[in-house]
C-alpha cells in the first residue's frame, strides 16, 4: 500500500483560537454544505453512486468514533452517554437528537436528528440523503459500546419529513444487551 498523507488525526481540527482569532469557531451552513455536496458530487462522478455512498458512510463512521474519543470518553451508562451526546450536538449546532425508541434486549434504536446540519431546508427529492450521518451515528454507537452498530436513515427532510430518522442496530448476532442507565 502506498503511504498516506492524510491519516485522520484530531490534530487536523487544529487550534481554532490561535488560527482564527477574529473569525472564531463558527462557519456558515452554506459553507459547510458547499464543501459536503461538491465533495459528494466529485466522489459520485469519480466512483459512482454506490461507492461514493460507502465512502461517505465510512467517513461519517470515522468522525463518530473520533467524537466519542475526544468529547464523550468516560461515559459508561447509555443514558448518560445519550444526554451528553444530545448536549454536544446542540452545542456544535449539528442537530437536535432524540431517542424515539430503544430496545436494549435487541440493541435496536430509533433516533431522530431535527434541524440536521446536512439536509434541513433542502428541496425534496425521492430518496434519503444523509449517508454521512448514517456513518456518524453508527460510529458514535460503536465507539461507545465497543461493538459494531449500523445506522440506516429511514426518513429525511428531503423525502418530505421534517426530521431525519435513523434505525440503529447491533450487527453482531447473540450479543449481550446494552446496560440501561
PDB file of C-alpha atoms in Angstrom, residues 34-116:
ATOM      1  CA  UNK A  34     -20.870  23.743  -0.268  1.00  0.00           C
ATOM      2  CA  UNK A  35     -17.981  21.545   0.849  1.00  0.00           C
ATOM      3  CA  UNK A  36     -20.128  18.472   1.515  1.00  0.00           C
ATOM      4  CA  UNK A  37     -22.179  18.487  -1.661  1.00  0.00           C
ATOM      5  CA  UNK A  38     -19.359  19.420  -4.042  1.00  0.00           C
ATOM      6  CA  UNK A  39     -17.264  16.638  -2.475  1.00  0.00           C
ATOM      7  CA  UNK A  40     -20.204  14.276  -2.830  1.00  0.00           C
ATOM      8  CA  UNK A  41     -20.647  15.264  -6.489  1.00  0.00           C
ATOM      9  CA  UNK A  42     -16.969  14.637  -7.280  1.00  0.00           C
ATOM     10  CA  UNK A  43     -16.999  11.307  -5.415  1.00  0.00           C
ATOM     11  CA  UNK A  44     -20.109  10.158  -7.277  1.00  0.00           C
ATOM     12  CA  UNK A  45     -18.748  11.299 -10.629  1.00  0.00           C
ATOM     13  CA  UNK A  46     -15.436   9.559  -9.973  1.00  0.00           C
ATOM     14  CA  UNK A  47     -16.620   6.351  -8.301  1.00  0.00           C
ATOM     15  CA  UNK A  48     -20.353   6.007  -8.933  1.00  0.00           C
ATOM     16  CA  UNK A  49     -23.240   6.387  -6.521  1.00  0.00           C
ATOM     17  CA  UNK A  50     -22.830   3.129  -4.611  1.00  0.00           C
ATOM     18  CA  UNK A  51     -19.114   3.537  -3.948  1.00  0.00           C
ATOM     19  CA  UNK A  52     -19.441   7.223  -3.056  1.00  0.00           C
ATOM     20  CA  UNK A  53     -22.153   6.301  -0.519  1.00  0.00           C
ATOM     21  CA  UNK A  54     -19.783   3.756   1.033  1.00  0.00           C
ATOM     22  CA  UNK A  55     -17.031   6.367   1.252  1.00  0.00           C
ATOM     23  CA  UNK A  56     -19.323   8.931   2.886  1.00  0.00           C
ATOM     24  CA  UNK A  57     -20.600   6.329   5.358  1.00  0.00           C
ATOM     25  CA  UNK A  58     -17.024   5.338   6.257  1.00  0.00           C
ATOM     26  CA  UNK A  59     -16.027   8.988   6.710  1.00  0.00           C
ATOM     27  CA  UNK A  60     -19.035   9.577   8.956  1.00  0.00           C
ATOM     28  CA  UNK A  61     -18.213   6.443  10.946  1.00  0.00           C
ATOM     29  CA  UNK A  62     -14.645   7.668  11.479  1.00  0.00           C
ATOM     30  CA  UNK A  63     -15.984  11.052  12.601  1.00  0.00           C
ATOM     31  CA  UNK A  64     -18.396   9.415  15.055  1.00  0.00           C
ATOM     32  CA  UNK A  65     -15.611   7.315  16.569  1.00  0.00           C
ATOM     33  CA  UNK A  66     -13.419  10.382  16.977  1.00  0.00           C
ATOM     34  CA  UNK A  67     -16.193  12.474  18.503  1.00  0.00           C
ATOM     35  CA  UNK A  68     -16.668   9.844  21.201  1.00  0.00           C
ATOM     36  CA  UNK A  69     -12.922   9.613  21.769  1.00  0.00           C
ATOM     37  CA  UNK A  70     -12.432  13.381  22.010  1.00  0.00           C
ATOM     38  CA  UNK A  71     -15.676  14.634  23.554  1.00  0.00           C
ATOM     39  CA  UNK A  72     -17.578  11.757  25.114  1.00  0.00           C
ATOM     40  CA  UNK A  73     -14.972   9.463  26.591  1.00  0.00           C
ATOM     41  CA  UNK A  74     -15.603   8.072  30.041  1.00  0.00           C
ATOM     42  CA  UNK A  75     -19.356   7.561  29.931  1.00  0.00           C
ATOM     43  CA  UNK A  76     -20.323   4.051  30.960  1.00  0.00           C
ATOM     44  CA  UNK A  77     -24.111   4.272  31.163  1.00  0.00           C
ATOM     45  CA  UNK A  78     -26.123   4.565  27.971  1.00  0.00           C
ATOM     46  CA  UNK A  79     -28.492   7.231  29.319  1.00  0.00           C
ATOM     47  CA  UNK A  80     -25.574   9.420  30.417  1.00  0.00           C
ATOM     48  CA  UNK A  81     -23.894   8.978  27.042  1.00  0.00           C
ATOM     49  CA  UNK A  82     -27.068   9.937  25.152  1.00  0.00           C
ATOM     50  CA  UNK A  83     -27.611  13.004  27.352  1.00  0.00           C
ATOM     51  CA  UNK A  84     -24.034  14.164  26.769  1.00  0.00           C
ATOM     52  CA  UNK A  85     -24.332  13.459  23.037  1.00  0.00           C
ATOM     53  CA  UNK A  86     -27.588  15.449  22.894  1.00  0.00           C
ATOM     54  CA  UNK A  87     -25.877  18.403  24.571  1.00  0.00           C
ATOM     55  CA  UNK A  88     -22.816  18.165  22.322  1.00  0.00           C
ATOM     56  CA  UNK A  89     -24.877  18.094  19.112  1.00  0.00           C
ATOM     57  CA  UNK A  90     -26.747  21.180  20.332  1.00  0.00           C
ATOM     58  CA  UNK A  91     -23.558  22.964  21.361  1.00  0.00           C
ATOM     59  CA  UNK A  92     -21.899  22.258  17.994  1.00  0.00           C
ATOM     60  CA  UNK A  93     -25.159  23.123  16.202  1.00  0.00           C
ATOM     61  CA  UNK A  94     -25.204  19.771  14.382  1.00  0.00           C
ATOM     62  CA  UNK A  95     -28.814  18.966  15.229  1.00  0.00           C
ATOM     63  CA  UNK A  96     -31.314  18.135  17.931  1.00  0.00           C
ATOM     64  CA  UNK A  97     -31.061  14.484  18.986  1.00  0.00           C
ATOM     65  CA  UNK A  98     -33.989  12.492  20.299  1.00  0.00           C
ATOM     66  CA  UNK A  99     -34.236   8.793  21.065  1.00  0.00           C
ATOM     67  CA  UNK A 100     -37.678   7.771  19.792  1.00  0.00           C
ATOM     68  CA  UNK A 101     -37.420   4.168  20.884  1.00  0.00           C
ATOM     69  CA  UNK A 102     -34.876   1.776  22.278  1.00  0.00           C
ATOM     70  CA  UNK A 103     -34.921  -1.937  22.774  1.00  0.00           C
ATOM     71  CA  UNK A 104     -31.937  -2.793  24.934  1.00  0.00           C
ATOM     72  CA  UNK A 105     -32.688  -6.508  24.671  1.00  0.00           C
ATOM     73  CA  UNK A 106     -32.131  -6.457  20.882  1.00  0.00           C
ATOM     74  CA  UNK A 107     -29.827  -3.416  20.788  1.00  0.00           C
ATOM     75  CA  UNK A 108     -32.102  -1.638  18.317  1.00  0.00           C
ATOM     76  CA  UNK A 109     -32.817   2.076  18.470  1.00  0.00           C
ATOM     77  CA  UNK A 110     -34.776   4.631  16.527  1.00  0.00           C
ATOM     78  CA  UNK A 111     -33.330   8.124  16.798  1.00  0.00           C
ATOM     79  CA  UNK A 112     -34.158  11.428  15.200  1.00  0.00           C
ATOM     80  CA  UNK A 113     -31.992  14.428  14.457  1.00  0.00           C
ATOM     81  CA  UNK A 114     -34.016  17.566  13.844  1.00  0.00           C
ATOM     82  CA  UNK A 115     -32.573  20.667  12.197  1.00  0.00           C
ATOM     83  CA  UNK A 116     -29.855  18.390  10.817  1.00  0.00           C
TER      84      UNK A 116
END
